[in-house]
Short mmCIF file of C-alpha atoms in Angstrom, two decimals:
data_model
loop_
_atom_site.label_atom_id
_atom_site.label_comp_id
_atom_site.label_asym_id
_atom_site.label_seq_id
_atom_site.Cartn_x
_atom_site.Cartn_y
_atom_site.Cartn_z
CA UNK X 1 15.09 7.86 -26.57
CA UNK X 2 11.68 6.35 -25.91
CA UNK X 3 9.74 4.79 -28.75
CA UNK X 4 6.58 3.15 -27.48
CA UNK X 5 3.20 1.94 -28.50
CA UNK X 6 1.17 0.84 -25.52
CA UNK X 7 -2.04 -1.15 -25.87
CA UNK X 8 -3.89 -1.99 -22.68
CA UNK X 9 -7.50 -3.07 -22.30
CA UNK X 10 -9.39 -1.28 -19.54
CA UNK X 11 -12.97 -1.73 -18.34
CA UNK X 12 -14.44 1.21 -20.29
CA UNK X 13 -12.02 1.54 -23.20
CA UNK X 14 -8.74 0.31 -24.63
CA UNK X 15 -5.71 2.49 -24.15
CA UNK X 16 -3.76 2.69 -27.42
CA UNK X 17 -1.07 5.34 -27.38
CA UNK X 18 2.02 5.77 -29.56
CA UNK X 19 4.69 7.87 -27.92
CA UNK X 20 8.06 9.00 -29.29
CA UNK X 21 10.31 11.06 -27.07
CA UNK X 22 13.74 12.03 -28.33
CA UNK X 23 16.82 11.43 -26.23
CA UNK X 24 17.09 14.19 -23.60
CA UNK X 25 13.61 15.50 -24.35
CA UNK X 26 10.82 15.99 -21.80
CA UNK X 27 7.27 15.21 -22.85
CA UNK X 28 4.05 15.71 -20.93
CA UNK X 29 1.04 13.41 -20.93
CA UNK X 30 -1.98 15.56 -20.32
CA UNK X 31 -5.64 14.77 -19.88
CA UNK X 32 -8.55 14.41 -17.51
CA UNK X 33 -8.49 11.93 -14.62
CA UNK X 34 -9.05 8.35 -15.81
CA UNK X 35 -8.01 9.06 -19.41
CA UNK X 36 -5.29 6.38 -19.35
CA UNK X 37 -2.17 8.51 -18.78
CA UNK X 38 -0.99 6.60 -15.73
CA UNK X 39 -1.63 3.28 -17.48
CA UNK X 40 0.76 4.28 -20.26
CA UNK X 41 3.46 5.17 -17.76
CA UNK X 42 2.92 2.02 -15.67
CA UNK X 43 3.25 -0.14 -18.81
CA UNK X 44 6.45 1.61 -19.87
CA UNK X 45 7.85 1.20 -16.35
CA UNK X 46 6.91 -2.50 -16.39
CA UNK X 47 4.66 -2.28 -13.35
CA UNK X 48 1.65 -3.18 -15.52
CA UNK X 49 1.76 -5.66 -18.38
CA UNK X 50 0.58 -4.24 -21.70
CA UNK X 51 -1.79 -6.28 -23.89
CA UNK X 52 0.04 -5.27 -27.04
CA UNK X 53 2.42 -2.83 -28.69
CA UNK X 54 6.16 -2.41 -28.34
CA UNK X 55 8.33 -0.38 -26.01
CA UNK X 56 11.92 0.58 -26.79
CA UNK X 57 14.16 2.58 -24.51
CA UNK X 58 17.20 3.57 -26.55
CA UNK X 59 18.39 0.33 -28.13
CA UNK X 60 16.70 -1.80 -25.48
CA UNK X 61 13.44 -3.55 -26.35
CA UNK X 62 11.68 -3.88 -23.01
CA UNK X 63 8.45 -5.37 -24.39
CA UNK X 64 9.27 -9.08 -23.92
CA UNK X 65 8.84 -8.88 -20.16
CA UNK X 66 12.28 -7.54 -19.37
CA UNK X 67 12.58 -7.80 -15.55
CA UNK X 68 11.99 -4.56 -13.70
CA UNK X 69 15.49 -4.46 -12.26
CA UNK X 70 17.04 -4.46 -15.72
CA UNK X 71 15.09 -1.43 -16.98
CA UNK X 72 17.08 1.82 -17.01
CA UNK X 73 14.09 3.64 -15.60
CA UNK X 74 13.30 5.97 -12.73
CA UNK X 75 9.58 5.81 -11.92
CA UNK X 76 7.88 7.96 -9.36
CA UNK X 77 4.23 8.17 -8.39
CA UNK X 78 2.27 9.96 -5.66
CA UNK X 79 3.36 7.27 -3.21
CA UNK X 80 6.89 7.83 -2.00
CA UNK X 81 7.20 4.12 -1.11
CA UNK X 82 10.22 4.68 1.10
CA UNK X 83 11.65 1.65 2.88
CA UNK X 84 10.54 2.26 6.47
CA UNK X 85 13.26 0.11 8.06
CA UNK X 86 16.06 2.17 6.49
CA UNK X 87 17.34 5.67 7.17
CA UNK X 88 16.78 8.48 4.68
CA UNK X 89 20.44 8.16 3.61
CA UNK X 90 20.11 4.41 3.01
CA UNK X 91 16.91 4.97 1.05
CA UNK X 92 18.62 7.46 -1.24
CA UNK X 93 21.61 5.16 -1.75
CA UNK X 94 19.42 2.07 -2.15
CA UNK X 95 19.63 1.97 -5.93
CA UNK X 96 23.38 2.53 -6.13
CA UNK X 97 25.47 -0.49 -6.95
CA UNK X 98 28.39 -1.16 -4.60
CA UNK X 99 30.85 0.16 -7.15
CA UNK X 100 28.83 3.29 -7.76
CA UNK X 101 28.49 4.16 -4.07
CA UNK X 102 31.73 6.10 -3.78
CA UNK X 103 31.70 7.62 -7.25
CA UNK X 104 28.09 8.62 -6.68
CA UNK X 105 28.80 10.38 -3.38
CA UNK X 106 29.15 13.87 -4.87
CA UNK X 107 25.93 13.44 -6.81
CA UNK X 108 24.10 12.12 -3.77
CA UNK X 109 25.39 15.08 -1.75
CA UNK X 110 24.10 17.46 -4.40
CA UNK X 111 20.69 15.79 -4.34
CA UNK X 112 20.66 15.92 -0.55
CA UNK X 113 21.47 19.64 -0.45
CA UNK X 114 19.32 20.70 -3.38
CA UNK X 115 16.26 18.78 -2.16
CA UNK X 116 16.85 20.04 1.36
CA UNK X 117 16.87 16.67 3.06
CA UNK X 118 20.22 17.12 4.83
CA UNK X 119 18.51 17.83 8.17
CA UNK X 120 16.71 14.47 8.09
CA UNK X 121 19.57 12.53 6.46
CA UNK X 122 20.13 10.18 9.43
CA UNK X 123 16.47 9.93 10.41
CA UNK X 124 14.54 6.69 9.97
CA UNK X 125 12.34 6.96 6.88
CA UNK X 126 9.29 5.98 8.92
CA UNK X 127 9.68 9.08 11.08
CA UNK X 128 9.58 11.83 8.42
CA UNK X 129 6.62 13.80 7.05
CA UNK X 130 4.81 13.15 3.76
CA UNK X 131 6.37 16.15 2.02
CA UNK X 132 9.85 15.14 3.18
CA UNK X 133 9.22 11.58 2.04
CA UNK X 134 8.36 12.80 -1.45
CA UNK X 135 11.63 14.77 -1.64
CA UNK X 136 13.57 11.70 -0.48
CA UNK X 137 11.80 9.63 -3.15
CA UNK X 138 12.95 12.12 -5.82
CA UNK X 139 16.51 11.89 -4.54
CA UNK X 140 16.40 8.08 -4.48
CA UNK X 141 15.09 7.89 -8.03
CA UNK X 142 17.64 10.36 -9.41
CA UNK X 143 20.62 8.94 -7.49
CA UNK X 144 20.88 6.14 -10.05
CA UNK X 145 20.89 8.63 -12.95
CA UNK X 146 18.28 6.69 -14.93
CA UNK X 147 18.19 6.94 -18.69
CA UNK X 148 14.42 7.46 -18.68
CA UNK X 149 12.48 9.25 -15.94
CA UNK X 150 8.74 8.62 -15.61
CA UNK X 151 6.83 10.91 -13.28
CA UNK X 152 3.21 10.10 -12.50
CA UNK X 153 1.74 13.07 -10.66
CA UNK X 154 4.48 13.06 -8.03
CA UNK X 155 3.64 16.65 -7.00
CA UNK X 156 0.01 16.17 -6.08
CA UNK X 157 -0.86 16.89 -2.49
CA UNK X 158 2.28 18.95 -1.87
CA UNK X 159 2.24 22.61 -0.89
CA UNK X 160 2.83 25.20 -3.63
CA UNK X 161 6.25 26.30 -2.40
CA UNK X 162 7.57 22.75 -2.36
CA UNK X 163 6.10 22.01 -5.80
CA UNK X 164 7.77 25.15 -7.21
CA UNK X 165 11.15 24.12 -5.76
CA UNK X 166 10.88 20.51 -6.91
CA UNK X 167 9.75 21.45 -10.41
CA UNK X 168 12.62 23.93 -10.77
CA UNK X 169 15.14 21.35 -9.55
CA UNK X 170 13.85 18.59 -11.83
CA UNK X 171 13.81 20.91 -14.86
CA UNK X 172 17.43 21.93 -14.20
CA UNK X 173 18.67 18.37 -13.70
CA UNK X 174 16.81 17.17 -16.78
CA UNK X 175 18.63 19.79 -18.87
CA UNK X 176 22.01 19.23 -17.22
CA UNK X 177 21.97 15.43 -17.11
CA UNK X 178 20.06 15.05 -20.36
CA UNK X 179 17.76 12.22 -19.27
CA UNK X 180 14.63 11.55 -21.27
CA UNK X 181 11.49 12.29 -19.28
CA UNK X 182 7.76 11.67 -19.50
CA UNK X 183 5.57 13.47 -17.00
CA UNK X 184 1.91 12.82 -16.25
CA UNK X 185 -0.09 15.51 -14.55
CA UNK X 186 -3.48 17.11 -14.85
CA UNK X 187 -2.12 20.52 -13.92
CA UNK X 188 -1.00 22.23 -17.14
CA UNK X 189 1.07 24.79 -15.23
CA UNK X 190 3.38 22.09 -13.83
CA UNK X 191 3.75 20.30 -17.16
CA UNK X 192 4.56 23.54 -18.99
CA UNK X 193 7.50 24.17 -16.67
CA UNK X 194 8.91 20.71 -17.19
CA UNK X 195 8.08 19.84 -20.81
CA UNK X 196 8.26 21.76 -24.06
CA UNK X 197 5.53 19.65 -25.61
CA UNK X 198 2.65 17.46 -24.55
CA UNK X 199 0.39 14.70 -25.77
CA UNK X 200 -3.27 15.12 -24.81
CA UNK X 201 -5.11 11.88 -24.02
CA UNK X 202 -8.85 11.32 -23.99
CA UNK X 203 -10.30 7.88 -23.20
CA UNK X 204 -7.09 6.07 -24.07
CA UNK X 205 -6.38 7.87 -27.38
CA UNK X 206 -4.01 10.70 -28.22
CA UNK X 207 -6.25 13.49 -29.51
CA UNK X 208 -3.58 16.15 -29.94
CA UNK X 209 0.16 16.57 -29.72
CA UNK X 210 2.37 19.64 -29.90
CA UNK X 211 3.93 22.56 -28.09
CA UNK X 212 1.90 24.39 -25.47
CA UNK X 213 1.48 27.30 -27.86
CA UNK X 214 0.09 24.99 -30.54
CA UNK X 215 -2.27 23.29 -28.10
CA UNK X 216 -3.59 26.63 -26.85
CA UNK X 217 -3.89 28.16 -30.29
CA UNK X 218 -6.01 25.35 -31.73
CA UNK X 219 -7.35 22.86 -29.17
CA UNK X 220 -8.43 19.71 -31.02
CA UNK X 221 -11.42 19.03 -28.80
CA UNK X 222 -13.59 20.99 -26.40
CA UNK X 223 -12.06 19.05 -23.50
CA UNK X 224 -8.52 20.07 -24.50
CA UNK X 225 -9.63 23.71 -24.49
CA UNK X 226 -11.25 23.22 -21.12
CA UNK X 227 -8.19 21.57 -19.60
CA UNK X 228 -5.91 24.36 -20.82
CA UNK X 229 -8.20 27.23 -19.81
CA UNK X 230 -6.93 29.36 -16.91
CA UNK X 231 -8.74 28.88 -13.60
CA UNK N 1 -2.27 -0.51 35.82
CA UNK N 2 -5.33 -2.74 35.87
CA UNK N 3 -4.35 -3.98 32.40
CA UNK N 4 -0.93 -4.91 33.74
CA UNK N 5 -2.51 -6.82 36.62
CA UNK N 6 -4.82 -8.64 34.19
CA UNK N 7 -1.81 -9.52 32.03
CA UNK N 8 0.06 -10.79 35.08
CA UNK N 9 -2.90 -12.95 36.06
CA UNK N 10 -3.00 -14.32 32.51
CA UNK N 11 0.70 -15.19 32.73
CA UNK N 12 0.30 -16.84 36.11
CA UNK N 13 -2.64 -18.91 34.85
CA UNK N 14 -0.63 -19.94 31.78
CA UNK N 15 2.33 -21.08 33.85
CA UNK N 16 0.23 -22.57 36.65
CA UNK N 17 0.72 -26.23 35.54
CA UNK N 18 4.42 -25.83 36.32
CA UNK N 19 3.48 -25.89 39.99
CA UNK N 20 3.28 -29.64 39.42
CA UNK N 21 7.09 -29.64 39.48
CA UNK N 22 6.86 -29.10 43.24
CA UNK N 23 4.43 -31.97 43.78
CA UNK N 24 5.50 -34.56 46.39
CA UNK N 25 6.43 -37.32 43.95
CA UNK N 26 9.41 -38.57 45.95
CA UNK N 27 13.14 -38.02 45.28
CA UNK N 28 13.86 -37.08 41.64
CA UNK N 29 15.51 -39.82 39.64
CA UNK N 30 18.49 -38.30 37.78
CA UNK N 31 19.98 -40.41 35.03
CA UNK N 32 22.55 -37.94 33.75
CA UNK N 33 23.77 -40.02 30.83
CA UNK N 34 20.27 -40.77 29.55
CA UNK N 35 19.17 -37.13 29.91
CA UNK N 36 22.29 -35.87 28.15
CA UNK N 37 21.77 -38.35 25.35
CA UNK N 38 18.12 -37.32 24.89
CA UNK N 39 19.12 -33.62 24.87
CA UNK N 40 21.85 -34.29 22.30
CA UNK N 41 19.46 -36.22 20.02
CA UNK N 42 16.67 -33.66 20.32
CA UNK N 43 18.79 -30.55 19.82
CA UNK N 44 21.02 -31.82 17.02
CA UNK N 45 18.32 -33.55 14.98
CA UNK N 46 15.74 -30.79 15.51
CA UNK N 47 18.33 -28.21 14.42
CA UNK N 48 18.96 -30.26 11.26
CA UNK N 49 15.20 -30.51 10.66
CA UNK N 50 14.88 -26.73 11.03
CA UNK N 51 17.61 -26.16 8.44
CA UNK N 52 15.58 -28.26 6.01
CA UNK N 53 12.31 -26.56 6.98
CA UNK N 54 13.73 -23.06 6.47
CA UNK N 55 15.61 -23.96 3.27
CA UNK N 56 12.59 -25.58 1.62
CA UNK N 57 9.83 -23.65 3.36
CA UNK N 58 11.01 -20.09 2.76
CA UNK N 59 10.98 -20.21 -1.07
CA UNK N 60 7.62 -22.01 -0.88
CA UNK N 61 6.22 -19.31 1.40
CA UNK N 62 7.44 -16.65 -1.04
CA UNK N 63 5.82 -18.51 -3.91
CA UNK N 64 2.48 -18.85 -2.08
CA UNK N 65 2.50 -15.23 -0.88
CA UNK N 66 2.85 -14.01 -4.48
CA UNK N 67 0.53 -16.59 -6.07
CA UNK N 68 -2.93 -15.69 -7.46
CA UNK N 69 -5.78 -16.01 -4.94
CA UNK N 70 -7.10 -19.37 -6.23
CA UNK N 71 -3.72 -21.10 -6.28
CA UNK N 72 -2.89 -19.62 -2.91
CA UNK N 73 -5.99 -21.16 -1.34
CA UNK N 74 -5.05 -24.52 -2.82
CA UNK N 75 -1.57 -24.40 -1.26
CA UNK N 76 -2.91 -23.25 2.06
CA UNK N 77 -5.27 -26.23 1.99
CA UNK N 78 -2.32 -28.55 1.38
CA UNK N 79 -0.45 -27.03 4.32
CA UNK N 80 -3.47 -27.23 6.60
CA UNK N 81 -3.82 -30.94 5.88
CA UNK N 82 -0.28 -31.52 7.09
CA UNK N 83 -0.95 -29.43 10.21
CA UNK N 84 -4.35 -30.90 11.02
CA UNK N 85 -3.36 -34.56 10.94
CA UNK N 86 -3.20 -35.97 14.50
CA UNK N 87 0.51 -36.66 15.23
CA UNK N 88 -0.04 -40.34 15.87
CA UNK N 89 -1.90 -40.70 12.57
CA UNK N 90 0.84 -38.77 10.77
CA UNK N 91 3.46 -41.07 12.26
CA UNK N 92 1.54 -44.13 11.06
CA UNK N 93 1.13 -42.59 7.58
CA UNK N 94 4.84 -41.76 7.37
CA UNK N 95 5.71 -45.32 8.41
CA UNK N 96 3.41 -46.73 5.75
CA UNK N 97 4.44 -44.27 3.01
CA UNK N 98 8.14 -44.97 3.57
CA UNK N 99 7.62 -48.60 4.56
CA UNK N 100 7.98 -51.93 2.76
CA UNK N 101 4.83 -51.50 0.69
CA UNK N 102 5.71 -48.08 -0.73
CA UNK N 103 9.06 -46.25 -0.91
CA UNK N 104 10.79 -48.55 1.62
CA UNK N 105 12.46 -50.97 -0.82
CA UNK N 106 13.72 -48.10 -2.96
CA UNK N 107 15.14 -46.32 0.08
CA UNK N 108 16.70 -49.55 1.35
CA UNK N 109 18.39 -49.90 -2.02
CA UNK N 110 20.16 -46.60 -1.40
CA UNK N 111 21.06 -47.59 2.16
CA UNK N 112 18.42 -45.42 3.83
CA UNK N 113 15.96 -46.70 6.40
CA UNK N 114 13.07 -44.73 7.78
CA UNK N 115 12.39 -46.68 10.94
CA UNK N 116 14.22 -46.05 14.20
CA UNK N 117 17.05 -44.07 12.62
CA UNK N 118 18.20 -40.45 12.90
CA UNK N 119 16.93 -40.01 9.33
CA UNK N 120 13.44 -41.20 10.37
CA UNK N 121 13.56 -38.78 13.32
CA UNK N 122 14.48 -35.80 11.11
CA UNK N 123 12.01 -36.67 8.34
CA UNK N 124 9.20 -36.95 10.88
CA UNK N 125 10.11 -33.62 12.47
CA UNK N 126 10.19 -31.96 9.06
CA UNK N 127 6.72 -33.30 8.30
CA UNK N 128 5.21 -32.19 11.61
CA UNK N 129 6.69 -28.68 11.57
CA UNK N 130 6.83 -27.64 7.90
CA UNK N 131 3.18 -26.56 7.71
CA UNK N 132 3.50 -24.35 10.79
CA UNK N 133 6.59 -22.64 9.41
CA UNK N 134 5.23 -22.03 5.91
CA UNK N 135 1.80 -20.81 7.10
CA UNK N 136 3.51 -18.43 9.54
CA UNK N 137 5.99 -17.24 6.93
CA UNK N 138 3.21 -16.57 4.40
CA UNK N 139 1.37 -14.47 7.01
CA UNK N 140 4.59 -12.57 7.69
CA UNK N 141 5.15 -11.96 3.97
CA UNK N 142 1.57 -10.74 3.58
CA UNK N 143 2.44 -7.89 5.92
CA UNK N 144 5.05 -6.52 3.50
CA UNK N 145 3.53 -4.04 1.03
CA UNK N 146 4.02 -5.33 -2.51
CA UNK N 147 4.60 -1.74 -3.65
CA UNK N 148 7.85 -1.67 -1.66
CA UNK N 149 9.09 -4.84 -3.34
CA UNK N 150 8.19 -3.42 -6.75
CA UNK N 151 9.97 -0.19 -5.82
CA UNK N 152 13.10 -2.12 -4.89
CA UNK N 153 13.05 -3.91 -8.26
CA UNK N 154 12.61 -0.59 -10.05
CA UNK N 155 15.74 0.56 -8.24
CA UNK N 156 17.72 -2.22 -9.90
CA UNK N 157 17.58 -5.12 -7.44
CA UNK N 158 16.87 -8.71 -8.45
CA UNK N 159 14.52 -11.02 -6.52
CA UNK N 160 17.16 -12.28 -4.08
CA UNK N 161 18.38 -8.76 -3.26
CA UNK N 162 14.79 -7.58 -2.80
CA UNK N 163 14.16 -10.43 -0.35
CA UNK N 164 17.40 -9.78 1.52
CA UNK N 165 17.15 -6.00 1.73
CA UNK N 166 13.40 -5.31 1.87
CA UNK N 167 11.13 -8.31 2.32
CA UNK N 168 12.96 -10.17 5.07
CA UNK N 169 13.85 -7.13 7.21
CA UNK N 170 10.20 -6.04 7.15
CA UNK N 171 8.86 -9.55 7.83
CA UNK N 172 11.55 -10.73 10.24
CA UNK N 173 9.38 -10.70 13.34
CA UNK N 174 6.81 -12.93 11.60
CA UNK N 175 9.60 -15.23 10.37
CA UNK N 176 10.94 -15.46 13.92
CA UNK N 177 7.49 -16.45 15.19
CA UNK N 178 7.10 -19.01 12.38
CA UNK N 179 10.52 -20.52 13.11
CA UNK N 180 9.83 -20.56 16.84
CA UNK N 181 6.54 -22.40 16.32
CA UNK N 182 8.18 -24.90 13.98
CA UNK N 183 11.04 -25.44 16.43
CA UNK N 184 8.73 -25.97 19.38
CA UNK N 185 6.45 -28.21 17.34
CA UNK N 186 9.32 -30.41 16.17
CA UNK N 187 11.16 -30.50 19.49
CA UNK N 188 8.07 -31.46 21.48
CA UNK N 189 6.76 -33.95 18.96
CA UNK N 190 5.90 -37.30 20.53
CA UNK N 191 2.97 -38.96 18.76
CA UNK N 192 4.52 -39.19 15.30
CA UNK N 193 8.12 -39.71 16.44
CA UNK N 194 7.23 -42.54 18.80
CA UNK N 195 5.93 -44.48 15.77
CA UNK N 196 8.73 -43.73 13.31
CA UNK N 197 11.75 -43.25 15.58
CA UNK N 198 11.43 -44.75 19.05
CA UNK N 199 15.21 -44.87 18.77
CA UNK N 200 17.19 -42.64 18.85
CA UNK N 201 15.15 -41.31 21.77
CA UNK N 202 14.69 -37.55 21.91
CA UNK N 203 13.39 -35.69 24.95
CA UNK N 204 9.64 -36.43 24.55
CA UNK N 205 10.24 -40.15 24.08
CA UNK N 206 12.74 -40.12 26.97
CA UNK N 207 10.06 -38.55 29.18
CA UNK N 208 7.66 -41.30 28.16
CA UNK N 209 10.10 -44.14 28.80
CA UNK N 210 11.16 -42.50 32.08
CA UNK N 211 7.52 -42.42 33.17
CA UNK N 212 7.04 -46.02 32.12
CA UNK N 213 10.16 -47.30 33.84
CA UNK N 214 10.59 -45.14 36.94
CA UNK N 215 7.37 -43.12 37.28
CA UNK N 216 7.03 -39.40 38.02
CA UNK N 217 10.41 -39.00 39.81
CA UNK N 218 12.13 -39.64 36.46
CA UNK N 219 9.87 -37.24 34.57
CA UNK N 220 10.48 -34.13 36.69
CA UNK N 221 14.22 -33.63 36.00
CA UNK N 222 13.63 -34.32 32.34
CA UNK N 223 10.96 -31.61 32.25
CA UNK N 224 13.28 -29.06 33.83
CA UNK N 225 16.07 -29.89 31.41
CA UNK N 226 13.63 -29.88 28.53
CA UNK N 227 12.46 -26.34 29.33
CA UNK N 228 16.05 -25.19 29.78
CA UNK N 229 17.16 -26.44 26.38
CA UNK N 230 13.98 -25.77 24.38
CA UNK N 231 13.34 -22.17 25.38
CA UNK N 232 16.52 -20.24 24.49
CA UNK N 233 16.41 -20.58 20.68
CA UNK N 234 12.84 -19.39 20.01
CA UNK N 235 13.26 -16.69 22.63
CA UNK N 236 16.52 -15.51 21.07
CA UNK N 237 14.80 -15.45 17.66
CA UNK N 238 12.15 -13.12 19.10
CA UNK N 239 14.77 -10.88 20.71
CA UNK N 240 16.80 -10.61 17.49
CA UNK N 241 13.69 -9.98 15.39
CA UNK N 242 12.58 -7.11 17.61
CA UNK N 243 15.90 -5.30 17.43
CA UNK N 244 15.81 -2.39 15.01
CA UNK N 245 18.20 -2.91 12.10
CA UNK N 246 21.18 -0.57 11.92
CA UNK N 247 20.59 2.49 9.81
CA UNK N 248 16.97 2.66 10.85
#
C-alpha cells in the first residue's frame, strides 16, 4: 500500500498531492506536461527530496530520508539507464541479491522470454537499440519483484507494437504478482489499460480522482475534458 | 596514413632526449650495490606512498565529485595549491611544518622523525603526488553519469556496492591515469625529497649524487635502470584499465 502526501516547491507553483493506493492496486497520474506528475513520482522514489508531507510504503515510513537502496521500489523513467559495461543478462540480474540469484532464475527466464530479450541476452548493453534497452530496463526493474512499481512515462518514444506488448505484459504481471503500481503518462489510452482509476493533476494539485468512466462522465475542469477527448 | 606519420614524428620528438644516452661520456660507471639500493628504496617506499594516496585520495575524490559546485571549487583550489608549489619549496615547508618549531617535538615524543628517514621519504611523496591523484580521480568520476549511480541505488545497492560495481568500472581508465601520474610524480620527485630525505637515497637522489661524485658516466646506467623500473607499473595500469570487463 502507498499512502503519500508530497509537497514540493517548484518555480511556478507548489506541488501538493495526497495519494492513497491500496495494496495490489494500480493508479494512474494523469495531466498535461509540467503539471507535477513526475515530481510526485520522483519524490516517492527518493530521487528528489520533498519539501514536506509524508510517504509510507506499507508499514515503512520512507519520509525521513530512507536511503534509496532500502526502498522496496521499482522506478522506471524514459531513460533506460542501463549499465553500459555489463551484458544485458548482468543488467537484468543487477538488482538480485546473491541469495536470490538462483531462486530468481525462473522468474528472470520468464522476463527474458516474455520481453523478448533472449536474442540479445549475452550482448553488451552498450550495443543494443533504444527499444531493446527499454525492454531490458523493464526486466531489470521487475527482476527484484518490488513492492511498489513507479512508472514515469516509460513507453514514450517507443513504437506502437512494442508499447502494446509491454503494456499487456505489465498489466498481467501486476495482476499476477500483486505489486502496487503508480503510472504517470499523458496518454490516457495507455493509463486506461494499466490502471482502473486515475488522479488528474493540474499545476501541482489533484483536481479530480476516480475511475475512467467517472472522469469521462463528469470532467471536473475543461482541461480534464480536453485531455480525455479522443484524438 | 599522414596522421600516423605525424603521430610517429611526435613520438620521436618526445623521445629524442634519450639519444643523450648514446653520448660519448666515457665508460659507464656501474655501482651495482648502490643502484640496487636506490631501486629498492624508490620502489618500496613509493609503493607504500601510493597505498596511502589511493586509500585516502579515493574517498576524497568521491566526496569532491559529489559535492555542490561551490564546495567543489574550494576543494579543487586546495588541491591545486599542493600541486602548484615548487617541489623545493614544498620540501622546505614540510621540513618546517614537521620540524622542531612545529610538530617535530610531538612526533619525536612518539618516536617518529621526519628528517632523513623512510617515514620522511613516504610523507614527502604523499604530499607531492596526492593532488595529482585526487584531481585525476575527480575528473574520472565526473565522466560517470550520476543517473547510473542513482539507478544502482534504486536497485538495492549501498554506496560501496555502487562504487565497486558501477562507478569504478566506468571510471577505471581515468583512475589508472590518475594513479600513473601520481606514481610517476612520486617516483621522480627530487626537489622536495632532497630536502626532507637525502637518506635513504631513492633513484632521483642517487642520480644527483652519482653526477656529483662521478659525473655523467654514473648517471647513464642509473637512467636506464630508472626507466626500466619506473615504466612497468603505470603502463600495466593502462593495459588493465583498457581491458573490457568480463560480461561486457
